[in-house]
Amino acid sequence: MSDIIYTKVDEAPELASASFLPIIQKFAAAAGVSVGTKDISLAGRILATFPEHLSEEQRQSDDLAELGRLVKTPDANVIKLPNISASVPQLVAAIKELQSQGFALPDYPEAPSTDAEKAVRAKYDGIKGSAVNPVLREGNSDRRAAKAVKSFAQNNPHRMGDWVADSKTRVSSMSEGDFFSNETSATLDAEATVKIVLETEGGETVLKEGITYPAGTVVDATFMSAAALQDFLAEQIEQTKADGTLFSLHMKATMMKVSDPIIFGHAVKAFLAPVFEKHGAAMADLGVNPNSGLGDLLARVKDNAAIMADIEACMAARPPMYMVDSDKGITNLHVSSDVIIDASMPALIRAGGKGWGPTGEESDANCVIPDNSYAPVYDETIKFFKENGKMNPATAGTVQNIGLMAQKAEEYGSHPTTFEIAEAGTVKMILEDGTVLHSHKVEAGDIWRSASARKAPIEDWVNLAIDRQKAEGCRAIFWLDADRAHDAELIKYVEPILQAKGVADKFEIMAPRAATRASFETITEGKNTIAITGNVLRDYLTDLFPILELATSAKMLSIVKLMNGGGLFETGAGGSAPKHVQQLQEENHLRWDSLGEFCALGESLTFLADAKGNEKARVLGQAVDAATQGILDHGHSPSRKVGEPDNRNSHYWFARYWAEALARQNSDAELAAHFAPIAEALASGEEQILSELAAVQGPAVDLGGYYHGDATKTAAVMRPSATLNNIIG
Ligand code: NAP
Ligand code: MG
């Protein structure tokens, strides 16, 4: 196994790797550090799943499973780039492309009937959605802006929309019947095997059995009442109309892949309630499933003039909707994965509370976030800005995050124990000795779920927070609500550890709403604070604060301290930027910023030095930090426009600053001597290299595939400078 694993992924980050990885490998080799790859791309995972359909040469090893084992060992040192969390349409497109390249894969069975089809479907469903991160994240999360990145943002503040006190933008969420208000939680005092049953008048149905939790696991159960949700949505649609704002719904249908598409479906039904009342049966015959969104619904009913006319009349009577793409008429309710709360809410807040309406105009919005567990964070943010005006990124301090994440903690691990209830009754969670851990009376259509968090990850998380606070010396807040069942159980872990370590006075514990206000107050004064949060807030806050502070979450340092001692270094908190690929294909310009990779690389090399006592790796890592600083100081991040320097240019500058820093340092003379001529060649070749890079931009390029591109063609596109390639090899 290589010293460092660099993941092979999809879309823009994978294109960037075609240019950047050869540079890393060349430089690392000088310190005796090997950098290998493991394929966790969507196409790679599909190929690894169906060896029996492929020829000997076409077969691919299951790299994700291998990495899943590696991250449980102290030897792990993985640089993880963002990969596609595939929706069904993406999965189907990837299968089609691979089939067209001669891989005899089975089709994705949309409606499996035979056992064989069901088996294929189950395999494909294992690849769908967020299937990679839960396997690799065997540790808790430490996310923050590197010092260089934060000071760059302060010196070059991005534009923020103005917030006015009388903005009509607001957040609405349920006051009863939601996951928040129905939650119960208990900590297991011994290992237990649990079953989940639905008791109805007619008898008992087992929803799930044989789930084993170790002693000390915090196990929650809760449900969202479908009736309460329907009432709430109907009320909010009316209220939005009365307010004269846009109706917007913010969910996390990618990560919460079972519950949130159902909640989204309720919103589609509520918005078109009169149409469903009148034409429900006919629409069902046409295969309409509201959970698939308004886009799918319209496609299915488009030839029925009566339904179409009633939809039009209904929409005209409704408040205008928040749009995904007003030019193309794509609304918030078209596809459940288009509006993702952790990206959509910060974007709207950054814009001064404005969203895009149907005619392309900006407008205030009612931000509907049905469950009240985390909605207060956005609500309080909006209230804070209404009172104080927009934040100033030039002077604001920073909010770092320590997040509980390991071993599928909390809601993000709850899909296998989430159920849409078929029939009224009581859902019980029962231990093998007959103890009833949780019991909830439910109605048909309610969404019941159980989430859990294990003892070892919780303790590791608290200790990580203690280390981080010690390193920073700043304000540190556990975002836990003593009045919420789950959080109260966590507090029972947190307080004794803080006391035992004698650091209780360094930490505060606050409910999310109060913590939000306290954090904004702190950073407004130019000071820093650490948000110590559960898994969902880890995800939300590491977009919210970076987007306000730095304009993007893609530049974050994102470290996963693996519980068994290894290191996993994620490159930023953003995704794989599909729009960037489109631009490259159309005009050979890649606007992807590799800053996340630069930061992760520096951390990975330093980690290697600490873990293996490789001092050359430490020197290499320090020089990476100098190179990153150089990129920022000299403005060599990629431009968004064709004809201007792009991702490939930034890699040239990175290599140059990296080599110069290595040639300059005096901790390792051998490395300095090795890199002096490389630095010299990169400097003297500057003009030639930049002109070779500039010459290719403009025309469309062919990568030989989208999900499974041709490596030779991609390398030719991403490494167009013969002069640079000569130096790098
Ligand atoms: P996204 O890829 O983060 O892209 C949103 C926008 O953020 C991009 O269009 C781009 O803005 C900007 N952006 C993100 N990273 C950037 C970078 N390094 N440099 C410059 N700009 C950057 O979010 P998405 O469109 O919601 O998700 C796309 C795919 O990524 C999905 O398949 C999703 O599942 C996956 N994803 C993976 C991870 C992960 O593996 N950790 C995390 C999140 C999402 P402009 O277009 O304005 O340039
Ligand atoms: Mg996020």
PDB file of N, CA, C and O in Angstrom, residues 369-435:
ATOM      1  N   ILE A 369     -38.898  25.017   6.550  1.00  0.00           N
ATOM      2  CA  ILE A 369     -38.039  23.919   7.013  1.00  0.00           C
ATOM      3  C   ILE A 369     -38.876  23.180   8.044  1.00  0.00           C
ATOM      4  O   ILE A 369     -38.906  23.567   9.214  1.00  0.00           O
ATOM      5  N   PRO A 370     -39.631  22.155   7.604  1.00  0.00           N
ATOM      6  CA  PRO A 370     -40.671  21.612   8.485  1.00  0.00           C
ATOM      7  C   PRO A 370     -40.166  21.207   9.880  1.00  0.00           C
ATOM      8  O   PRO A 370     -40.743  21.611  10.883  1.00  0.00           O
ATOM      9  N   ASP A 371     -39.116  20.416   9.964  1.00  0.00           N
ATOM     10  CA  ASP A 371     -38.688  19.949  11.278  1.00  0.00           C
ATOM     11  C   ASP A 371     -37.967  21.060  12.032  1.00  0.00           C
ATOM     12  O   ASP A 371     -37.147  21.790  11.465  1.00  0.00           O
ATOM     13  N   ASN A 372     -38.235  21.150  13.313  1.00  0.00           N
ATOM     14  CA  ASN A 372     -37.726  22.267  14.099  1.00  0.00           C
ATOM     15  C   ASN A 372     -36.410  21.967  14.831  1.00  0.00           C
ATOM     16  O   ASN A 372     -35.972  22.745  15.674  1.00  0.00           O
ATOM     17  N   SER A 373     -35.752  20.834  14.520  1.00  0.00           N
ATOM     18  CA  SER A 373     -34.514  20.511  15.245  1.00  0.00           C
ATOM     19  C   SER A 373     -33.409  21.523  14.963  1.00  0.00           C
ATOM     20  O   SER A 373     -32.702  21.953  15.859  1.00  0.00           O
ATOM     21  N   TYR A 374     -33.227  21.862  13.689  1.00  0.00           N
ATOM     22  CA  TYR A 374     -32.102  22.722  13.309  1.00  0.00           C
ATOM     23  C   TYR A 374     -32.542  24.017  12.628  1.00  0.00           C
ATOM     24  O   TYR A 374     -31.719  24.909  12.411  1.00  0.00           O
ATOM     25  N   ALA A 375     -33.832  24.130  12.301  1.00  0.00           N
ATOM     26  CA  ALA A 375     -34.339  25.349  11.660  1.00  0.00           C
ATOM     27  C   ALA A 375     -34.009  26.603  12.467  1.00  0.00           C
ATOM     28  O   ALA A 375     -33.741  27.663  11.882  1.00  0.00           O
ATOM     29  N   PRO A 376     -33.989  26.531  13.820  1.00  0.00           N
ATOM     30  CA  PRO A 376     -33.681  27.743  14.593  1.00  0.00           C
ATOM     31  C   PRO A 376     -32.323  28.366  14.249  1.00  0.00           C
ATOM     32  O   PRO A 376     -32.134  29.573  14.440  1.00  0.00           O
ATOM     33  N   VAL A 377     -31.387  27.570  13.751  1.00  0.00           N
ATOM     34  CA  VAL A 377     -30.075  28.120  13.377  1.00  0.00           C
ATOM     35  C   VAL A 377     -30.249  29.154  12.262  1.00  0.00           C
ATOM     36  O   VAL A 377     -29.717  30.275  12.337  1.00  0.00           O
ATOM     37  N   TYR A 378     -31.030  28.796  11.246  1.00  0.00           N
ATOM     38  CA  TYR A 378     -31.231  29.722  10.128  1.00  0.00           C
ATOM     39  C   TYR A 378     -32.136  30.881  10.552  1.00  0.00           C
ATOM     40  O   TYR A 378     -31.940  32.023  10.147  1.00  0.00           O
ATOM     41  N   ASP A 379     -33.137  30.551  11.370  1.00  0.00           N
ATOM     42  CA  ASP A 379     -34.060  31.588  11.835  1.00  0.00           C
ATOM     43  C   ASP A 379     -33.309  32.651  12.630  1.00  0.00           C
ATOM     44  O   ASP A 379     -33.493  33.857  12.414  1.00  0.00           O
ATOM     45  N   GLU A 380     -32.440  32.211  13.516  1.00  0.00           N
ATOM     46  CA  GLU A 380     -31.710  33.150  14.363  1.00  0.00           C
ATOM     47  C   GLU A 380     -30.683  33.936  13.543  1.00  0.00           C
ATOM     48  O   GLU A 380     -30.449  35.121  13.789  1.00  0.00           O
ATOM     49  N   THR A 381     -30.064  33.274  12.554  1.00  0.00           N
ATOM     50  CA  THR A 381     -29.121  33.969  11.673  1.00  0.00           C
ATOM     51  C   THR A 381     -29.828  35.133  10.983  1.00  0.00           C
ATOM     52  O   THR A 381     -29.320  36.260  10.932  1.00  0.00           O
ATOM     53  N   ILE A 382     -31.016  34.845  10.457  1.00  0.00           N
ATOM     54  CA  ILE A 382     -31.786  35.870   9.746  1.00  0.00           C
ATOM     55  C   ILE A 382     -32.174  36.997  10.694  1.00  0.00           C
ATOM     56  O   ILE A 382     -32.056  38.186  10.363  1.00  0.00           O
ATOM     57  N   LYS A 383     -32.612  36.624  11.902  1.00  0.00           N
ATOM     58  CA  LYS A 383     -32.977  37.672  12.879  1.00  0.00           C
ATOM     59  C   LYS A 383     -31.763  38.538  13.214  1.00  0.00           C
ATOM     60  O   LYS A 383     -31.862  39.761  13.324  1.00  0.00           O
ATOM     61  N   PHE A 384     -30.611  37.881  13.361  1.00  0.00           N
ATOM     62  CA  PHE A 384     -29.388  38.622  13.714  1.00  0.00           C
ATOM     63  C   PHE A 384     -29.042  39.635  12.622  1.00  0.00           C
ATOM     64  O   PHE A 384     -28.710  40.784  12.896  1.00  0.00           O
ATOM     65  N   PHE A 385     -29.136  39.201  11.366  1.00  0.00           N
ATOM     66  CA  PHE A 385     -28.802  40.114  10.262  1.00  0.00           C
ATOM     67  C   PHE A 385     -29.844  41.227  10.115  1.00  0.00           C
ATOM     68  O   PHE A 385     -29.512  42.347   9.750  1.00  0.00           O
ATOM     69  N   LYS A 386     -31.111  40.902  10.379  1.00  0.00           N
ATOM     70  CA  LYS A 386     -32.129  41.955  10.318  1.00  0.00           C
ATOM     71  C   LYS A 386     -31.845  43.022  11.367  1.00  0.00           C
ATOM     72  O   LYS A 386     -32.039  44.212  11.127  1.00  0.00           O
ATOM     73  N   GLU A 387     -31.393  42.585  12.526  1.00  0.00           N
ATOM     74  CA  GLU A 387     -31.106  43.551  13.598  1.00  0.00           C
ATOM     75  C   GLU A 387     -29.809  44.313  13.357  1.00  0.00           C
ATOM     76  O   GLU A 387     -29.700  45.492  13.673  1.00  0.00           O
ATOM     77  N   ASN A 388     -28.799  43.617  12.830  1.00  0.00           N
ATOM     78  CA  ASN A 388     -27.458  44.201  12.790  1.00  0.00           C
ATOM     79  C   ASN A 388     -26.945  44.536  11.394  1.00  0.00           C
ATOM     80  O   ASN A 388     -25.840  45.048  11.253  1.00  0.00           O
ATOM     81  N   GLY A 389     -27.709  44.212  10.383  1.00  0.00           N
ATOM     82  CA  GLY A 389     -27.218  44.405   9.018  1.00  0.00           C
ATOM     83  C   GLY A 389     -26.271  43.278   8.636  1.00  0.00           C
ATOM     84  O   GLY A 389     -25.920  42.436   9.466  1.00  0.00           O
ATOM     85  N   LYS A 390     -25.843  43.277   7.365  1.00  0.00           N
ATOM     86  CA  LYS A 390     -25.019  42.170   6.859  1.00  0.00           C
ATOM     87  C   LYS A 390     -23.675  42.089   7.595  1.00  0.00           C
ATOM     88  O   LYS A 390     -23.199  43.074   8.165  1.00  0.00           O
ATOM     89  N   MET A 391     -23.081  40.895   7.527  1.00  0.00           N
ATOM     90  CA  MET A 391     -21.782  40.677   8.159  1.00  0.00           C
ATOM     91  C   MET A 391     -20.682  41.276   7.276  1.00  0.00           C
ATOM     92  O   MET A 391     -20.821  41.327   6.063  1.00  0.00           O
ATOM     93  N   ASN A 392     -19.588  41.691   7.909  1.00  0.00           N
ATOM     94  CA  ASN A 392     -18.471  42.215   7.130  1.00  0.00           C
ATOM     95  C   ASN A 392     -17.330  41.192   7.094  1.00  0.00           C
ATOM     96  O   ASN A 392     -16.629  41.002   8.085  1.00  0.00           O
ATOM     97  N   PRO A 393     -17.126  40.547   5.940  1.00  0.00           N
ATOM     98  CA  PRO A 393     -16.103  39.488   5.872  1.00  0.00           C
ATOM     99  C   PRO A 393     -14.679  40.021   6.055  1.00  0.00           C
ATOM    100  O   PRO A 393     -13.758  39.245   6.313  1.00  0.00           O
ATOM    101  N   ALA A 394     -14.498  41.324   5.935  1.00  0.00           N
ATOM    102  CA  ALA A 394     -13.153  41.892   6.098  1.00  0.00           C
ATOM    103  C   ALA A 394     -12.721  41.889   7.562  1.00  0.00           C
ATOM    104  O   ALA A 394     -11.526  41.844   7.864  1.00  0.00           O
ATOM    105  N   THR A 395     -13.701  41.936   8.456  1.00  0.00           N
ATOM    106  CA  THR A 395     -13.351  42.039   9.878  1.00  0.00           C
ATOM    107  C   THR A 395     -13.853  40.875  10.716  1.00  0.00           C
ATOM    108  O   THR A 395     -13.439  40.724  11.863  1.00  0.00           O
ATOM    109  N   ALA A 396     -14.749  40.075  10.152  1.00  0.00           N
ATOM    110  CA  ALA A 396     -15.347  38.996  10.956  1.00  0.00           C
ATOM    111  C   ALA A 396     -14.308  37.946  11.330  1.00  0.00           C
ATOM    112  O   ALA A 396     -13.426  37.619  10.542  1.00  0.00           O
ATOM    113  N   GLY A 397     -14.425  37.423  12.541  1.00  0.00           N
ATOM    114  CA  GLY A 397     -13.618  36.275  12.954  1.00  0.00           C
ATOM    115  C   GLY A 397     -14.154  35.016  12.304  1.00  0.00           C
ATOM    116  O   GLY A 397     -14.936  35.082  11.351  1.00  0.00           O
ATOM    117  N   THR A 398     -13.742  33.860  12.821  1.00  0.00           N
ATOM    118  CA  THR A 398     -14.130  32.620  12.156  1.00  0.00           C
ATOM    119  C   THR A 398     -14.784  31.649  13.129  1.00  0.00           C
ATOM    120  O   THR A 398     -14.486  31.657  14.324  1.00  0.00           O
ATOM    121  N   VAL A 399     -15.694  30.825  12.590  1.00  0.00           N
ATOM    122  CA  VAL A 399     -16.302  29.749  13.373  1.00  0.00           C
ATOM    123  C   VAL A 399     -15.738  28.424  12.873  1.00  0.00           C
ATOM    124  O   VAL A 399     -15.939  28.054  11.721  1.00  0.00           O
ATOM    125  N   GLN A 400     -15.001  27.749  13.722  1.00  0.00           N
ATOM    126  CA  GLN A 400     -14.489  26.421  13.385  1.00  0.00           C
ATOM    127  C   GLN A 400     -15.525  25.387  13.820  1.00  0.00           C
ATOM    128  O   GLN A 400     -16.436  25.700  14.558  1.00  0.00           O
ATOM    129  N   ASN A 401     -15.352  24.156  13.362  1.00  0.00           N
ATOM    130  CA  ASN A 401     -16.305  23.118  13.758  1.00  0.00           C
ATOM    131  C   ASN A 401     -15.605  21.823  14.166  1.00  0.00           C
ATOM    132  O   ASN A 401     -14.686  21.364  13.490  1.00  0.00           O
ATOM    133  N   ILE A 402     -16.065  21.271  15.286  1.00  0.00           N
ATOM    134  CA  ILE A 402     -15.706  19.904  15.665  1.00  0.00           C
ATOM    135  C   ILE A 402     -17.012  19.127  15.672  1.00  0.00           C
ATOM    136  O   ILE A 402     -17.921  19.439  16.452  1.00  0.00           O
ATOM    137  N   GLY A 403     -17.132  18.158  14.761  1.00  0.00           N
ATOM    138  CA  GLY A 403     -18.419  17.501  14.566  1.00  0.00           C
ATOM    139  C   GLY A 403     -18.402  16.028  14.904  1.00  0.00           C
ATOM    140  O   GLY A 403     -17.478  15.295  14.527  1.00  0.00           O
ATOM    141  N   LEU A 404     -19.449  15.607  15.595  1.00  0.00           N
ATOM    142  CA  LEU A 404     -19.641  14.182  15.889  1.00  0.00           C
ATOM    143  C   LEU A 404     -20.108  13.505  14.599  1.00  0.00           C
ATOM    144  O   LEU A 404     -21.134  13.887  14.045  1.00  0.00           O
ATOM    145  N   MET A 405     -19.347  12.559  14.097  1.00  0.00           N
ATOM    146  CA  MET A 405     -19.656  12.011  12.782  1.00  0.00           C
ATOM    147  C   MET A 405     -19.419  10.503  12.703  1.00  0.00           C
ATOM    148  O   MET A 405     -20.040   9.804  11.912  1.00  0.00           O
ATOM    149  N   ALA A 406     -18.466   9.997  13.529  1.00  0.00           N
ATOM    150  CA  ALA A 406     -17.978   8.627  13.339  1.00  0.00           C
ATOM    151  C   ALA A 406     -19.072   7.580  13.498  1.00  0.00           C
ATOM    152  O   ALA A 406     -19.986   7.739  14.295  1.00  0.00           O
ATOM    153  N   GLN A 407     -18.919   6.540  12.752  1.00  0.00           N
ATOM    154  CA  GLN A 407     -19.779   5.352  12.839  1.00  0.00           C
ATOM    155  C   GLN A 407     -21.248   5.720  12.676  1.00  0.00           C
ATOM    156  O   GLN A 407     -22.105   5.320  13.444  1.00  0.00           O
ATOM    157  N   LYS A 408     -21.501   6.483  11.618  1.00  0.00           N
ATOM    158  CA  LYS A 408     -22.878   6.797  11.188  1.00  0.00           C
ATOM    159  C   LYS A 408     -23.706   7.415  12.315  1.00  0.00           C
ATOM    160  O   LYS A 408     -24.844   7.041  12.578  1.00  0.00           O
ATOM    161  N   ALA A 409     -23.098   8.391  12.974  1.00  0.00           N
ATOM    162  CA  ALA A 409     -23.751   8.997  14.130  1.00  0.00           C
ATOM    163  C   ALA A 409     -25.029   9.739  13.765  1.00  0.00           C
ATOM    164  O   ALA A 409     -25.121  10.377  12.728  1.00  0.00           O
ATOM    165  N   GLU A 410     -25.997   9.649  14.646  1.00  0.00           N
ATOM    166  CA  GLU A 410     -27.204  10.464  14.649  1.00  0.00           C
ATOM    167  C   GLU A 410     -28.035  10.321  13.367  1.00  0.00           C
ATOM    168  O   GLU A 410     -28.001   9.289  12.715  1.00  0.00           O
ATOM    169  N   GLU A 411     -28.764  11.378  12.998  1.00  0.00           N
ATOM    170  CA  GLU A 411     -29.744  11.270  11.904  1.00  0.00           C
ATOM    171  C   GLU A 411     -29.121  10.757  10.604  1.00  0.00           C
ATOM    172  O   GLU A 411     -29.778  10.056   9.840  1.00  0.00           O
ATOM    173  N   TYR A 412     -27.871  11.133  10.324  1.00  0.00           N
ATOM    174  CA  TYR A 412     -27.278  10.748   9.046  1.00  0.00           C
ATOM    175  C   TYR A 412     -27.017   9.251   8.934  1.00  0.00           C
ATOM    176  O   TYR A 412     -26.681   8.758   7.861  1.00  0.00           O
ATOM    177  N   GLY A 413     -27.185   8.528  10.034  1.00  0.00           N
ATOM    178  CA  GLY A 413     -27.069   7.062   9.944  1.00  0.00           C
ATOM    179  C   GLY A 413     -28.407   6.374  10.073  1.00  0.00           C
ATOM    180  O   GLY A 413     -28.475   5.163  10.253  1.00  0.00           O
ATOM    181  N   SER A 414     -29.499   7.146   9.948  1.00  0.00           N
ATOM    182  CA  SER A 414     -30.802   6.577  10.314  1.00  0.00           C
ATOM    183  C   SER A 414     -31.603   5.956   9.171  1.00  0.00           C
ATOM    184  O   SER A 414     -32.698   5.453   9.404  1.00  0.00           O
ATOM    185  N   HIS A 415     -31.070   5.956   7.927  1.00  0.00           N
ATOM    186  CA  HIS A 415     -31.920   5.444   6.808  1.00  0.00           C
ATOM    187  C   HIS A 415     -32.388   4.007   7.004  1.00  0.00           C
ATOM    188  O   HIS A 415     -33.526   3.713   6.697  1.00  0.00           O
ATOM    189  N   PRO A 416     -31.540   3.099   7.508  1.00  0.00           N
ATOM    190  CA  PRO A 416     -32.039   1.719   7.639  1.00  0.00           C
ATOM    191  C   PRO A 416     -33.108   1.576   8.712  1.00  0.00           C
ATOM    192  O   PRO A 416     -33.782   0.561   8.763  1.00  0.00           O
ATOM    193  N   THR A 417     -33.277   2.578   9.569  1.00  0.00           N
ATOM    194  CA  THR A 417     -34.279   2.494  10.626  1.00  0.00           C
ATOM    195  C   THR A 417     -35.284   3.640  10.507  1.00  0.00           C
ATOM    196  O   THR A 417     -35.715   4.217  11.490  1.00  0.00           O
ATOM    197  N   THR A 418     -35.614   3.989   9.252  1.00  0.00           N
ATOM    198  CA  THR A 418     -36.642   4.995   8.976  1.00  0.00           C
ATOM    199  C   THR A 418     -37.779   4.324   8.206  1.00  0.00           C
ATOM    200  O   THR A 418     -37.516   3.613   7.238  1.00  0.00           O
ATOM    201  N   PHE A 419     -39.018   4.548   8.626  1.00  0.00           N
ATOM    202  CA  PHE A 419     -40.148   3.874   7.988  1.00  0.00           C
ATOM    203  C   PHE A 419     -41.319   4.825   7.795  1.00  0.00           C
ATOM    204  O   PHE A 419     -41.635   5.607   8.690  1.00  0.00           O
ATOM    205  N   GLU A 420     -41.948   4.725   6.631  1.00  0.00           N
ATOM    206  CA  GLU A 420     -43.227   5.416   6.436  1.00  0.00           C
ATOM    207  C   GLU A 420     -44.285   4.429   6.897  1.00  0.00           C
ATOM    208  O   GLU A 420     -44.371   3.311   6.368  1.00  0.00           O
ATOM    209  N   ILE A 421     -45.068   4.810   7.901  1.00  0.00           N
ATOM    210  CA  ILE A 421     -45.964   3.873   8.579  1.00  0.00           C
ATOM    211  C   ILE A 421     -47.198   3.579   7.713  1.00  0.00           C
ATOM    212  O   ILE A 421     -47.867   4.492   7.227  1.00  0.00           O
ATOM    213  N   ALA A 422     -47.487   2.259   7.530  1.00  0.00           N
ATOM    214  CA  ALA A 422     -48.560   1.866   6.624  1.00  0.00           C
ATOM    215  C   ALA A 422     -49.930   1.967   7.278  1.00  0.00           C
ATOM    216  O   ALA A 422     -50.938   2.184   6.610  1.00  0.00           O
ATOM    217  N   GLU A 423     -49.988   1.816   8.602  1.00  0.00           N
ATOM    218  CA  GLU A 423     -51.279   1.644   9.265  1.00  0.00           C
ATOM    219  C   GLU A 423     -51.183   2.199  10.687  1.00  0.00           C
ATOM    220  O   GLU A 423     -50.135   2.048  11.339  1.00  0.00           O
ATOM    221  N   ALA A 424     -52.245   2.786  11.191  1.00  0.00           N
ATOM    222  CA  ALA A 424     -52.219   3.366  12.543  1.00  0.00           C
ATOM    223  C   ALA A 424     -51.887   2.294  13.585  1.00  0.00           C
ATOM    224  O   ALA A 424     -52.304   1.144  13.449  1.00  0.00           O
ATOM    225  N   GLY A 425     -51.145   2.667  14.595  1.00  0.00           N
ATOM    226  CA  GLY A 425     -50.772   1.706  15.634  1.00  0.00           C
ATOM    227  C   GLY A 425     -49.732   2.304  16.551  1.00  0.00           C
ATOM    228  O   GLY A 425     -49.650   3.524  16.721  1.00  0.00           O
ATOM    229  N   THR A 426     -48.901   1.422  17.135  1.00  0.00           N
ATOM    230  CA  THR A 426     -47.841   1.887  18.018  1.00  0.00           C
ATOM    231  C   THR A 426     -46.516   1.298  17.551  1.00  0.00           C
ATOM    232  O   THR A 426     -46.412   0.083  17.355  1.00  0.00           O
ATOM    233  N   VAL A 427     -45.527   2.161  17.338  1.00  0.00           N
ATOM    234  CA  VAL A 427     -44.196   1.646  16.994  1.00  0.00           C
ATOM    235  C   VAL A 427     -43.425   1.501  18.292  1.00  0.00           C
ATOM    236  O   VAL A 427     -43.369   2.430  19.102  1.00  0.00           O
ATOM    237  N   LYS A 428     -42.845   0.310  18.469  1.00  0.00           N
ATOM    238  CA  LYS A 428     -42.053   0.079  19.676  1.00  0.00           C
ATOM    239  C   LYS A 428     -40.662  -0.392  19.305  1.00  0.00           C
ATOM    240  O   LYS A 428     -40.489  -1.146  18.356  1.00  0.00           O
ATOM    241  N   MET A 429     -39.722   0.046  20.094  1.00  0.00           N
ATOM    242  CA  MET A 429     -38.368  -0.445  19.968  1.00  0.00           C
ATOM    243  C   MET A 429     -38.147  -1.300  21.209  1.00  0.00           C
ATOM    244  O   MET A 429     -38.236  -0.803  22.335  1.00  0.00           O
ATOM    245  N   ILE A 430     -37.882  -2.590  20.987  1.00  0.00           N
ATOM    246  CA  ILE A 430     -37.895  -3.536  22.107  1.00  0.00           C
ATOM    247  C   ILE A 430     -36.547  -4.255  22.217  1.00  0.00           C
ATOM    248  O   ILE A 430     -36.018  -4.774  21.225  1.00  0.00           O
ATOM    249  N   LEU A 431     -36.001  -4.310  23.420  1.00  0.00           N
ATOM    250  CA  LEU A 431     -34.750  -5.049  23.660  1.00  0.00           C
ATOM    251  C   LEU A 431     -35.048  -6.541  23.762  1.00  0.00           C
ATOM    252  O   LEU A 431     -36.186  -6.942  23.995  1.00  0.00           O
ATOM    253  N   GLU A 432     -33.985  -7.371  23.648  1.00  0.00           N
ATOM    254  CA  GLU A 432     -34.259  -8.815  23.620  1.00  0.00           C
ATOM    255  C   GLU A 432     -34.843  -9.321  24.933  1.00  0.00           C
ATOM    256  O   GLU A 432     -35.525 -10.315  24.967  1.00  0.00           O
ATOM    257  N   ASP A 433     -34.605  -8.608  26.045  1.00  0.00           N
ATOM    258  CA  ASP A 433     -35.200  -9.052  27.317  1.00  0.00           C
ATOM    259  C   ASP A 433     -36.631  -8.533  27.487  1.00  0.00           C
ATOM    260  O   ASP A 433     -37.235  -8.695  28.550  1.00  0.00           O
ATOM    261  N   GLY A 434     -37.165  -7.928  26.456  1.00  0.00           N
ATOM    262  CA  GLY A 434     -38.560  -7.495  26.511  1.00  0.00           C
ATOM    263  C   GLY A 434     -38.743  -6.034  26.918  1.00  0.00           C
ATOM    264  O   GLY A 434     -39.837  -5.493  26.785  1.00  0.00           O
ATOM    265  N   THR A 435     -37.685  -5.390  27.379  1.00  0.00           N
ATOM    266  CA  THR A 435     -37.799  -3.979  27.757  1.00  0.00           C
ATOM    267  C   THR A 435     -38.206  -3.141  26.547  1.00  0.00           C
ATOM    268  O   THR A 435     -37.604  -3.270  25.473  1.00  0.00           O
TER     269      THR A 435
END
